Amino acid sequence: MLDHGTPEHAADDPIESLRHRMRHSAAHVMADAVLQLFPEAKVAIGPPTADGFYYDFEVQRPFTPEDLERIEALMLETINANAPFVREELNRDSAQSMFSSQPFKQEIIDDLPDETTLSIYRHGEFTDLCQGPHVASTGEITAVKLLHTAGAYWRGDETRPMLQRIYGTAFESQDELEAHLERLAEAERRDHRTLGRQLNLFTVHDEIGPGLIVWHPRGGVMRSLIEDYWRDIHYRRGYSIVYSPHIGRARLWQTSGHLDFYRDSMYAPMEIDEQEYFLKPMNCPFHIQIYRSSLRSYRELPLRIAELGTVYRYERSGVLHGLMRVRGFTQDDAHIFCLPDQVAAEVGDVLDLTFEIMSAFGFEDYDIMLSTRPDKYVGDPEMWDHATESLREALVERSLDYGIDEGGGAFYGPKIDIKIKDALGREWQCTTVQFDFNLPERFGLVYQDEEGNRVQPYMVHRAILGSLERFFGVLVEHYAGAFPLWLAPVQAVVIPIADRHNEYAEQVAAQLRDAGFRVEVDDRSERMNQKIRQAQLQKTPYMLVVGDREAEANAAAVRTRDGDNHGALPLSDVQEMLKADLAGTPAA
RNA sequence: GCCGAUGUAGCUCAGCCGGAAGAGCAGCGGUUUCGUAAACCGCAGGUCAAGGGUUCGAGUCCCUUCAUCGGCUCCA
């Protein structure tokens, strides 16, 4: 097999480097086991990945869970045999004959540049084309586990054969492996699709259609809190907030180029008065029409037009995933039209805004990527350079670490993508800041400069949360459904101990509601224990237990969802406690 | 779209070799009025995803479609 390059950080970190070699070696041992059980199997590639390894095979029938058990058992035998990994270099001809029965290996050999030194690694009876590196012997694969199987195209190309991939992972100790499996289990417990149902936040329905979300009252409260905060901060940062329709005539999408280049992702047109209309897959053309609604002066720029714009895109059925990948979603979209000498400051402002917003939602770790001009591009190369420089400048000015994806920009402009890291360290793509040299040209955007010349403005497209649906999904998983007080759909539930306390419970709730809190009363004829359990399961931040003693004292016994019982507090103190909890949040 | 798995009550799931559709939770009715994570009794609830086929007989076997899940590819 082929090494696809050791990640640079792996070489620096001894543990990562060991894991990398161990997993790579485990992939060999797995292929060995598969060939013993399925001698007719054709092997493809089997690299280590960020947290494990896989190997792709072409086999007569897909692997079953029982197959995985047998393969894993055989792997353990090989590991126990502690067979050394032996590297050998060889020339192209002997490699070809060695792998004469392995067509994928032959293709790999054929595609390698002539000057490449071919090498193989052996352990026991098994030999694989491979650059290495590996551990010294199979016994050094300390803790290994096969996880699941999946289909995967040969070389990721859907016109090539579908292979069967087996995923597994390996660690330097059994403890580390178990910790990893525990992280996977924790991720499953946090799954926003499960929590979304349990906490009654949203659902998807067969009857409505795949990838289309309905937000329930509790999810709806949270969404409006997010939107309110978003609007407020955008107004304060000099954005104008607009609204645009969900459909537009074919001509608009013709001009924008979407019909030529994006049609596969658009919902089919509807015909009205012999005119074709399309559901919008993007908001840009509408914002551009706003820009074009008058002749713009340089004095008006920068013009920042923002919208929580709902778009519809046809996503292939196999890629839909809860809220993370849907067909109808709302982008927190904005388009900034500006002068050349405003570009750097505008980009910087977007970055600052991003970090402020993300931090409000508890995200503090980022992975930033700058993508530069690809081979095929539109627009003036000088404007490209200026734009790319301004992106870089904004990053450097803020001393931000960032990677560079050379040539990874869109055909219409360079961009910065920001991934946020959640509580489990998983990365989510949300924020994107992209220059666009295509649409201003297509729509003939201009402004009039000091000398009366009509000049094309710079256009920056940006979304910070990305889509409200995806961001909400990330938020659910980040907090595991235990939202901070300012976002919690129900901030406190009042729990009367017996029915005779219902009336007082309502008074408590009414007082807190007057103070602006979202409070419910659990007046079911159930025991207090049941009500507390329910509130815990709903991850309600505050439980206010009221019985005879509290009613007497105009108080409530405060329990927080971490299980702490704070005892009976006067209602005024309860309010203070909640207010203190809101300090430093957008609701403060 | 492709590979594989799955689809049974509102939810989570059992249902063996084809032979009378089940449980827990939720819901509803009643009893209970309780001090920090599940009171008790009862009732109701199903075109077994949809459509077709095989069979004396299909939740169970076969085909098609739809959806979901794990991936591939793509992406906010």
XYZ file of C-alpha atoms (C1' of nucleotides) in Angstrom:
664
model
C 0.000 0.000 0.000
C 0.930 3.587 -0.359
C 1.772 6.043 2.250
C -0.025 9.262 1.517
C 2.428 11.348 3.425
C 2.844 11.531 7.147
C 1.011 14.560 8.521
C 3.649 17.084 9.497
C 2.510 17.384 13.083
C 2.725 13.618 13.474
C 6.484 13.733 13.003
C 6.844 16.285 15.779
C 4.735 14.576 18.401
C 6.208 11.235 19.528
C 2.826 9.836 20.539
C 1.203 10.863 17.253
C 4.119 9.413 15.362
C 3.845 6.118 17.241
C 0.084 5.957 16.682
C 0.599 6.719 13.036
C 3.058 3.855 12.588
C 1.012 1.528 14.753
C -2.198 2.174 12.836
C -0.454 1.897 9.539
C 0.934 -1.430 10.704
C -2.471 -2.519 11.982
C -3.857 -1.855 8.500
C -1.284 -4.312 7.107
C -2.110 -6.888 9.728
C -5.792 -6.468 8.897
C -5.185 -6.907 5.167
C -3.173 -10.002 6.011
C -6.102 -11.419 7.998
C -8.602 -10.549 5.261
C -6.486 -12.315 2.637
C -6.244 -15.397 4.828
C -10.031 -15.519 5.167
C -10.828 -14.279 1.669
C -7.958 -15.367 -0.576
C -9.706 -13.969 -3.669
C -9.891 -10.438 -2.183
C -8.177 -7.623 -4.052
C -6.468 -5.125 -1.809
C -6.485 -1.398 -2.477
C -5.092 1.110 0.028
C -4.947 1.143 3.805
C -3.663 4.357 5.365
C -3.691 5.569 8.955
C -6.155 8.388 9.613
C -6.568 11.048 12.275
C -7.968 8.564 14.768
C -7.549 5.132 13.299
C -6.986 3.363 10.040
C -8.851 1.653 7.240
C -8.186 -0.676 4.384
C -10.190 -1.030 1.174
C -10.890 -4.409 -0.421
C -12.702 -5.693 -3.436
C -14.494 -8.853 -2.330
C -17.231 -11.160 -3.645
C -19.633 -10.147 -0.921
C -19.637 -7.332 1.650
C -18.167 -8.021 5.061
C -20.558 -8.928 7.854
C -20.148 -8.085 11.536
C -19.200 -11.767 12.059
C -16.472 -11.367 9.438
C -15.078 -8.452 11.423
C -14.894 -10.622 14.524
C -13.045 -13.344 12.657
C -10.695 -10.821 11.080
C -9.994 -9.222 14.432
C -9.326 -12.635 16.006
C -6.841 -13.465 13.261
C -5.181 -10.073 13.696
C -4.632 -10.838 17.364
C -2.909 -14.061 16.405
C -0.560 -12.185 14.101
C 0.101 -9.597 16.794
C 0.828 -12.301 19.355
C 3.233 -13.963 16.919
C 5.218 -10.709 17.061
C 6.382 -10.955 13.442
C 8.926 -8.286 12.469
C 8.094 -5.730 9.740
C 10.797 -5.938 7.109
C 11.340 -3.243 4.509
C 12.708 -4.018 1.067
C 13.305 -1.795 -1.920
C 12.754 -3.125 -5.363
C 12.519 -2.047 -8.974
C 9.373 -1.460 -10.921
C 9.439 -4.760 -12.828
C 9.747 -6.961 -9.793
C 7.050 -4.932 -8.066
C 4.755 -5.478 -11.034
C 5.330 -9.215 -11.002
C 5.059 -9.449 -7.230
C 1.617 -7.826 -7.344
C 0.526 -9.406 -10.636
C -2.695 -10.667 -9.049
C -3.483 -7.312 -7.417
C -4.839 -4.886 -10.045
C -5.188 -1.930 -7.638
C -1.559 -2.259 -6.560
C -0.537 -2.398 -10.207
C -2.435 0.790 -10.902
C -0.681 2.447 -7.976
C 2.705 1.307 -9.268
C 1.884 2.542 -12.788
C 0.865 5.938 -11.487
C 3.981 6.492 -9.379
C 6.524 8.853 -10.915
C 9.508 7.047 -12.444
C 11.998 8.408 -9.931
C 10.062 7.029 -6.944
C 11.855 4.317 -5.004
C 9.418 1.455 -4.604
C 9.401 -0.333 -1.322
C 7.533 -3.218 0.249
C 6.946 -4.170 3.831
C 6.645 -7.789 4.900
C 5.436 -9.364 8.080
C 4.950 -13.121 8.286
C 3.608 -14.326 4.949
C 2.144 -10.945 4.044
C 3.710 -8.377 1.757
C 2.377 -4.949 0.886
C 3.558 -2.193 -1.389
C 4.264 0.565 1.067
C 6.519 3.464 1.893
C 6.218 2.991 5.614
C 7.023 3.804 8.278
C 5.935 0.935 10.471
C 6.514 -0.324 13.963
C 9.334 -2.851 14.315
C 7.098 -5.876 14.707
C 3.435 -6.808 14.906
C 3.691 -7.232 18.662
C 4.107 -3.478 19.013
C 0.504 -2.975 17.978
C -0.608 -2.721 21.572
C -4.356 -2.198 21.422
C -6.424 -2.576 18.268
C -10.116 -2.707 17.460
C -12.118 -2.990 14.253
C -15.058 -0.617 14.251
C -17.247 -0.878 11.178
C -17.426 -1.416 7.464
C -18.563 0.891 4.694
C -18.528 1.201 0.950
C -15.910 3.460 -0.602
C -15.070 4.201 -4.200
C -11.649 3.250 -5.504
C -9.697 6.482 -5.334
C -12.822 8.308 -4.198
C -14.083 8.350 -7.768
C -17.701 7.374 -8.198
C -17.057 6.096 -11.706
C -14.597 3.543 -10.320
C -15.436 0.300 -8.496
C -17.092 0.408 -5.090
C -14.822 -1.265 -2.573
C -15.512 -2.512 0.921
C -13.716 -0.516 3.570
C -13.028 -1.728 7.088
C -12.398 0.947 9.696
C -10.441 0.260 12.832
C -8.317 2.033 15.360
C -5.213 1.322 17.391
C -3.622 2.915 20.423
C -0.420 2.601 22.384
C -2.312 1.206 25.365
C -5.544 -0.545 26.158
C -6.492 2.393 28.369
C -6.068 4.867 25.536
C -8.113 2.653 23.256
C -10.873 2.444 25.808
C -10.750 6.195 26.340
C -11.163 6.616 22.601
C -14.123 4.228 22.503
C -15.602 6.155 25.413
C -15.220 9.392 23.408
C -17.106 7.748 20.544
C -19.835 6.680 22.948
C -19.959 10.205 24.371
C -20.306 11.636 20.868
C -23.210 9.257 20.317
C -24.870 10.371 23.540
C -24.536 13.963 22.364
C -25.952 13.253 18.924
C -28.135 16.242 18.106
C -30.645 14.023 16.318
C -31.340 12.050 19.492
C -31.204 15.065 21.790
C -33.340 17.043 19.351
C -36.127 14.557 19.878
C -35.592 14.033 23.607
C -35.515 17.760 24.314
C -38.320 18.381 21.852
C -36.324 20.875 19.767
C -37.012 19.845 16.176
C -38.061 16.956 13.954
C -37.872 15.831 10.343
C -40.826 14.091 8.749
C -41.276 11.692 5.921
C -44.440 13.527 5.012
C -42.638 16.866 4.723
C -39.574 15.584 2.958
C -35.986 14.646 3.598
C -33.619 17.366 4.765
C -36.461 19.718 5.721
C -36.624 20.710 9.367
C -39.534 21.727 11.552
C -38.504 23.625 14.664
C -40.627 22.854 17.694
C -41.530 25.492 20.290
C -38.419 24.820 22.379
C -36.084 24.805 19.410
C -37.953 27.838 18.161
C -37.292 29.796 21.344
C -33.621 29.034 21.060
C -33.536 29.969 17.417
C -35.168 33.301 18.045
C -32.704 33.980 20.884
C -29.872 33.270 18.478
C -31.454 35.412 15.787
C -32.164 38.307 18.153
C -28.585 38.309 19.351
C -27.375 38.073 15.764
C -29.505 40.993 14.594
C -28.529 43.137 17.535
C -24.825 42.655 17.080
C -25.067 43.157 13.320
C -26.875 46.454 13.697
C -24.219 47.542 16.169
C -21.493 46.605 13.685
C -22.963 48.713 10.918
C -24.814 46.092 8.932
C -28.177 46.712 7.300
C -30.589 43.831 7.632
C -32.783 43.011 4.681
C -35.343 40.459 3.561
C -35.634 38.842 0.174
C -38.048 36.382 -1.436
C -37.627 32.625 -1.581
C -38.045 32.408 -5.342
C -36.739 34.352 -8.283
C -37.177 34.301 -12.031
C -34.967 32.252 -14.293
C -33.407 35.404 -15.711
C -31.919 36.329 -12.362
C -30.260 32.936 -12.030
C -29.187 33.108 -15.654
C -27.365 36.367 -15.012
C -25.843 35.134 -11.767
C -24.570 32.032 -13.535
C -26.294 29.644 -11.159
C -28.350 28.074 -13.936
C -25.193 27.309 -15.876
C -23.007 26.098 -13.038
C -25.199 25.243 -10.069
C -28.385 23.887 -11.602
C -27.850 20.325 -10.330
C -28.120 21.651 -6.806
C -31.260 23.706 -7.436
C -34.854 22.595 -7.003
C -36.688 22.195 -10.300
C -38.363 25.353 -11.615
C -42.030 26.143 -11.238
C -43.870 27.857 -14.029
C -46.086 30.827 -13.319
C -47.588 32.991 -16.086
C -45.326 31.196 -18.528
C -42.286 32.310 -16.576
C -39.883 29.982 -14.811
C -39.161 30.608 -11.147
C -36.540 28.857 -9.034
C -36.250 28.402 -5.291
C -33.196 30.351 -4.229
C -30.057 28.350 -3.478
C -28.229 31.527 -2.442
C -29.062 35.046 -1.357
C -26.364 36.892 -3.273
C -28.368 37.884 -6.372
C -31.029 39.500 -4.191
C -28.523 41.528 -2.218
C -26.947 42.537 -5.480
C -30.293 43.843 -6.685
C -30.463 45.957 -3.562
C -27.020 47.301 -4.333
C -28.097 48.010 -7.900
C -31.307 49.742 -6.908
C -29.521 53.065 -7.072
C -26.294 54.456 -8.449
C -23.875 54.036 -5.580
C -21.399 56.697 -4.572
C -18.022 55.898 -3.045
C -19.356 57.849 -0.072
C -21.913 55.094 0.615
C -19.323 52.353 0.855
C -18.771 50.083 2.629
C -22.294 48.803 2.260
C -22.969 45.805 4.471
C -26.149 43.959 3.611
C -27.126 41.107 5.860
C -29.983 38.646 5.926
C -31.044 35.505 7.676
C -31.817 34.084 4.279
C -33.490 30.740 3.824
C -32.192 28.823 0.838
C -32.980 25.461 -0.708
C -30.435 23.205 -2.285
C -30.892 19.778 -3.718
C -28.436 17.649 -1.776
C -27.931 14.056 -2.845
C -30.017 11.741 -0.721
C -27.045 9.897 0.763
C -25.456 12.989 2.287
C -28.314 14.268 4.442
C -27.549 14.218 8.137
C -29.821 15.593 10.862
C -29.382 19.342 11.021
C -25.812 19.229 9.770
C -26.634 18.617 6.136
C -30.127 19.567 5.017
C -31.973 20.724 1.928
C -33.603 23.835 3.321
C -31.581 26.053 5.606
C -31.129 29.605 6.747
C -27.783 31.257 6.228
C -26.634 34.181 8.317
C -25.530 35.735 5.119
C -24.049 39.119 4.387
C -22.486 40.826 1.425
C -20.064 43.658 1.870
C -19.503 46.031 -1.026
C -16.462 48.196 -0.503
C -13.597 50.273 -1.893
C -10.128 48.798 -2.437
C -8.661 50.596 0.561
C -11.488 49.409 2.802
C -11.024 45.740 2.066
C -8.486 44.870 4.768
C -10.417 46.642 7.526
C -13.663 44.995 6.464
C -12.129 41.537 6.530
C -10.636 42.287 9.938
C -14.012 43.414 11.229
C -15.583 40.174 10.042
C -12.939 38.183 11.914
C -13.482 40.183 15.089
C -17.229 39.750 14.780
C -16.783 36.017 14.243
C -14.750 35.572 17.404
C -17.126 37.690 19.438
C -20.164 35.738 18.284
C -18.548 32.319 18.596
C -17.276 33.120 22.043
C -20.806 34.076 23.100
C -21.814 30.522 22.224
C -18.927 28.982 24.122
C -16.590 28.280 21.222
C -13.012 29.399 21.827
C -10.874 27.115 19.655
C -10.578 27.628 15.938
C -8.891 26.182 12.922
C -8.371 28.824 10.257
C -7.591 28.199 6.614
C -6.709 30.724 3.932
C -7.403 29.517 0.393
C -5.689 31.211 -2.509
C -6.218 31.533 -6.258
C -6.835 28.283 -8.142
C -5.633 27.615 -11.696
C -9.045 28.322 -13.154
C -10.376 31.634 -11.959
C -12.295 34.689 -13.063
C -11.460 38.320 -12.424
C -8.461 40.571 -12.438
C -5.321 38.916 -11.000
C -4.285 42.200 -9.386
C -7.582 42.365 -7.528
C -7.058 38.717 -6.521
C -3.649 39.544 -5.104
C -4.960 42.570 -3.269
C -7.833 40.565 -1.827
C -5.624 37.657 -0.790
C -3.157 40.035 0.821
C -5.907 41.736 2.757
C -7.130 38.373 4.052
C -3.599 37.508 5.128
C -3.062 40.950 6.633
C -6.216 40.665 8.740
C -5.038 37.294 10.079
C -1.506 38.448 10.780
C -2.645 41.664 12.424
C -4.602 39.573 14.925
C -1.696 37.137 15.426
C -3.940 34.259 14.384
C -2.543 30.879 13.463
C -3.751 29.797 10.070
C -3.067 27.243 7.400
C -2.822 27.962 3.702
C -4.628 25.966 1.078
C -2.634 27.013 -1.966
C -4.958 27.162 -4.971
C -7.904 26.061 -2.810
C -9.973 29.194 -3.327
C -13.236 29.259 -5.258
C -13.008 30.146 -8.946
C -14.524 33.507 -8.071
C -12.305 34.575 -5.177
C -9.921 33.781 -2.302
C -11.396 32.953 1.078
C -10.902 32.295 4.755
C -12.712 29.349 6.301
C -12.948 28.979 10.052
C -13.732 25.748 11.809
C -14.847 25.837 15.421
C -13.869 23.108 17.854
C -16.564 21.773 20.129
C -16.396 20.340 23.634
C -15.156 17.007 22.273
C -12.532 18.651 20.078
C -14.450 17.918 16.894
C -14.214 20.546 14.168
C -17.163 22.110 12.407
C -17.035 24.347 9.369
C -19.237 27.355 9.989
C -17.641 30.665 9.141
C -16.558 31.581 5.654
C -15.322 34.894 4.242
C -15.093 34.868 0.463
C -14.238 37.475 -2.089
C -16.347 37.414 -5.201
C -14.987 38.722 -8.483
C -17.620 36.936 -10.505
C -20.996 38.385 -9.537
C -19.941 42.071 -9.601
C -18.809 41.469 -13.161
C -21.907 39.527 -14.209
C -24.290 42.075 -12.733
C -22.172 45.035 -13.795
C -21.827 46.455 -10.286
C -20.228 49.890 -10.070
C -19.877 52.858 -7.815
C -18.988 56.375 -8.771
C -15.625 57.548 -7.429
C -14.383 61.025 -6.508
C -13.630 61.807 -10.126
C -16.961 60.590 -11.405
C -15.599 57.347 -12.841
C -17.709 54.223 -12.577
C -15.636 51.561 -10.871
C -16.354 47.969 -9.866
C -16.507 47.551 -6.093
C -15.000 44.693 -4.138
C -17.619 42.250 -2.975
C -17.170 40.042 0.080
C -19.559 37.244 0.846
C -19.571 36.077 4.450
C -21.503 33.848 6.819
C -20.498 33.533 10.435
C -22.752 30.867 11.889
C -22.945 29.338 8.412
C -26.434 27.973 8.577
C -28.710 28.267 11.578
C -29.601 24.596 11.254
C -26.035 23.343 11.264
C -24.952 25.792 13.914
C -27.846 24.741 16.104
C -26.886 21.099 15.650
C -23.306 21.895 16.639
C -24.564 23.850 19.640
C -26.679 20.910 20.817
C -23.696 18.567 20.611
C -21.282 21.091 22.108
C -23.420 21.512 25.222
C -24.831 17.961 25.108
C -28.240 19.628 25.386
C -27.382 21.300 28.711
C -27.565 24.812 27.312
C -26.279 27.812 29.226
C -29.007 29.744 30.975
C -29.340 32.454 28.343
C -30.112 29.857 25.652
C -32.071 27.305 27.662
C -35.593 27.083 26.247
C -36.948 26.633 29.773
C -34.708 28.331 32.297
C -36.457 27.155 35.420
C -39.216 24.754 36.264
C -41.207 25.272 39.412
C -41.990 21.984 41.149
C -44.876 22.027 43.610
C -44.530 19.179 46.093
C -48.259 18.524 46.397
C -51.227 19.791 44.423
C -52.044 22.282 47.178
C -48.820 24.091 46.298
C -49.773 24.632 42.655
C -51.176 28.052 43.323
C -48.037 29.263 45.054
C -45.960 27.670 42.299
C -47.850 29.772 39.760
C -47.075 32.886 41.785
C -43.397 32.025 41.837
C -43.435 31.442 38.095
C -45.325 34.673 37.436
C -42.800 36.699 39.417
C -39.895 35.239 37.526
C -41.640 35.672 34.194
C -42.171 39.326 35.067
C -38.444 39.559 35.578
C -37.964 38.201 32.059
C -37.231 34.542 32.723
C -38.654 31.562 30.856
C -40.332 29.519 33.543
C -42.728 26.602 33.581
C -44.688 24.958 36.363
C -44.856 21.175 36.573
C -48.322 20.846 38.049
C -48.844 17.215 37.108
C -50.245 15.035 39.858
C -46.903 13.272 40.248
C -44.473 12.916 43.068
C -41.747 15.499 43.375
C -39.143 12.864 42.546
C -40.739 12.242 39.191
C -40.869 15.968 38.430
C -37.226 16.390 39.328
C -36.286 13.447 37.187
C -38.179 14.940 34.278
C -36.492 18.320 34.727
C -33.094 16.622 34.927
C -33.748 14.677 31.758
C -34.808 17.904 30.049
C -31.569 19.437 31.370
C -33.487 22.379 32.784
C -30.921 24.658 34.475
C -32.968 25.456 37.606
C -35.534 23.445 39.538
C -37.492 25.462 42.093
C -39.122 23.149 44.583
C -41.978 24.676 46.570
C -43.871 23.119 49.461
C -45.386 24.286 52.699
C -42.137 25.706 54.083
C -41.395 27.729 50.943
C -44.936 29.019 50.561
C -44.758 30.166 54.149
C -41.470 31.970 53.669
C -42.096 33.370 50.154
C -39.167 31.259 49.029
C -38.179 28.410 46.716
C -35.754 25.539 47.232
C -33.236 25.803 44.413
C -31.794 22.728 42.750
C -29.448 23.140 39.809
C -29.140 20.548 37.071
C -25.681 19.556 38.301
C -27.617 17.957 41.182
C -26.707 20.557 43.795
C -29.387 21.452 46.294
C -28.946 25.088 47.293
C -31.704 24.992 49.903
C -34.610 27.389 50.299
C -33.907 30.957 49.161
C -36.163 34.015 49.265
C -37.599 34.673 45.790
C -35.585 37.857 45.487
C -32.408 35.835 46.036
C -33.524 33.309 43.439
C -33.847 36.137 40.915
C -30.409 37.419 41.829
C -28.988 33.934 41.419
C -30.429 33.626 37.913
C -29.253 37.094 36.986
C -25.762 36.305 38.175
C -25.843 33.204 36.005
C -26.592 35.383 32.985
C -23.643 37.695 33.613
C -21.336 37.933 30.635
C -23.835 36.414 28.211
C -25.844 38.178 25.504
C -28.873 38.056 27.821
C -27.103 39.981 30.591
C -26.304 9.073 -6.639
C -23.294 4.567 -5.037
C -22.061 0.257 -1.198
C -24.003 -1.958 3.219
C -27.604 -2.131 7.206
C -32.380 -0.836 8.990
C -37.881 0.458 8.882
C -43.270 -3.192 14.031
C -47.803 1.732 18.883
C -46.086 8.901 19.924
C -40.772 7.030 21.664
C -37.163 2.854 22.558
C -37.402 -1.976 21.127
C -38.967 -7.746 21.286
C -41.449 -10.868 17.795
C -37.472 -18.133 16.657
C -38.370 -22.599 11.048
C -44.185 -18.561 7.491
C -49.422 -20.443 11.472
C -54.217 -15.446 16.453
C -49.289 -8.380 16.722
C -46.052 -7.849 22.266
C -43.209 -5.016 26.364
C -41.387 -0.638 28.764
C -41.880 4.533 28.588
C -45.178 8.433 26.952
C -50.808 9.339 26.609
C -55.851 8.960 28.838
C -59.060 7.664 33.424
C -58.887 6.747 38.552
C -56.411 6.280 43.370
C -52.388 8.713 45.929
C -50.607 14.524 47.991
C -45.689 12.745 48.623
C -39.192 17.033 50.434
C -34.583 16.466 45.687
C -33.597 11.353 39.393
C -39.255 6.770 37.886
C -46.127 5.964 43.289
C -50.195 2.348 42.318
C -54.449 0.336 39.451
C -56.865 0.412 34.907
C -57.777 1.851 29.682
C -56.691 2.966 24.955
C -53.255 2.838 21.137
C -50.760 -0.888 15.067
C -52.970 -0.928 6.935
C -45.968 -4.253 10.899
C -42.828 2.344 5.737
C -45.660 2.110 0.756
C -46.834 -0.907 -3.478
C -46.582 -5.595 -5.861
C -45.460 -10.980 -5.782
C -44.871 -16.272 -3.771
C -48.047 -19.245 -0.434
C -53.841 -22.580 2.048
C -51.629 -18.752 5.133
C -46.649 -13.234 5.117
C -44.457 -8.599 10.321
C -41.441 -12.967 8.794
C -39.673 -15.110 1.949
C -38.968 -12.339 -3.112
C -39.255 -7.641 -6.172
C -39.930 -2.236 -6.651
C -40.258 2.477 -4.387
C -39.645 5.791 -0.187
C -37.137 7.064 4.239
C -33.422 6.521 8.016
C -28.453 4.960 9.729
C -22.841 3.997 8.687
C -19.578 5.364 4.859
C -17.874 7.161 -0.289
C -18.350 11.810 -3.045
C -19.926 16.763 -2.127
C -20.855 20.821 1.150
C -23.327 25.967 4.909
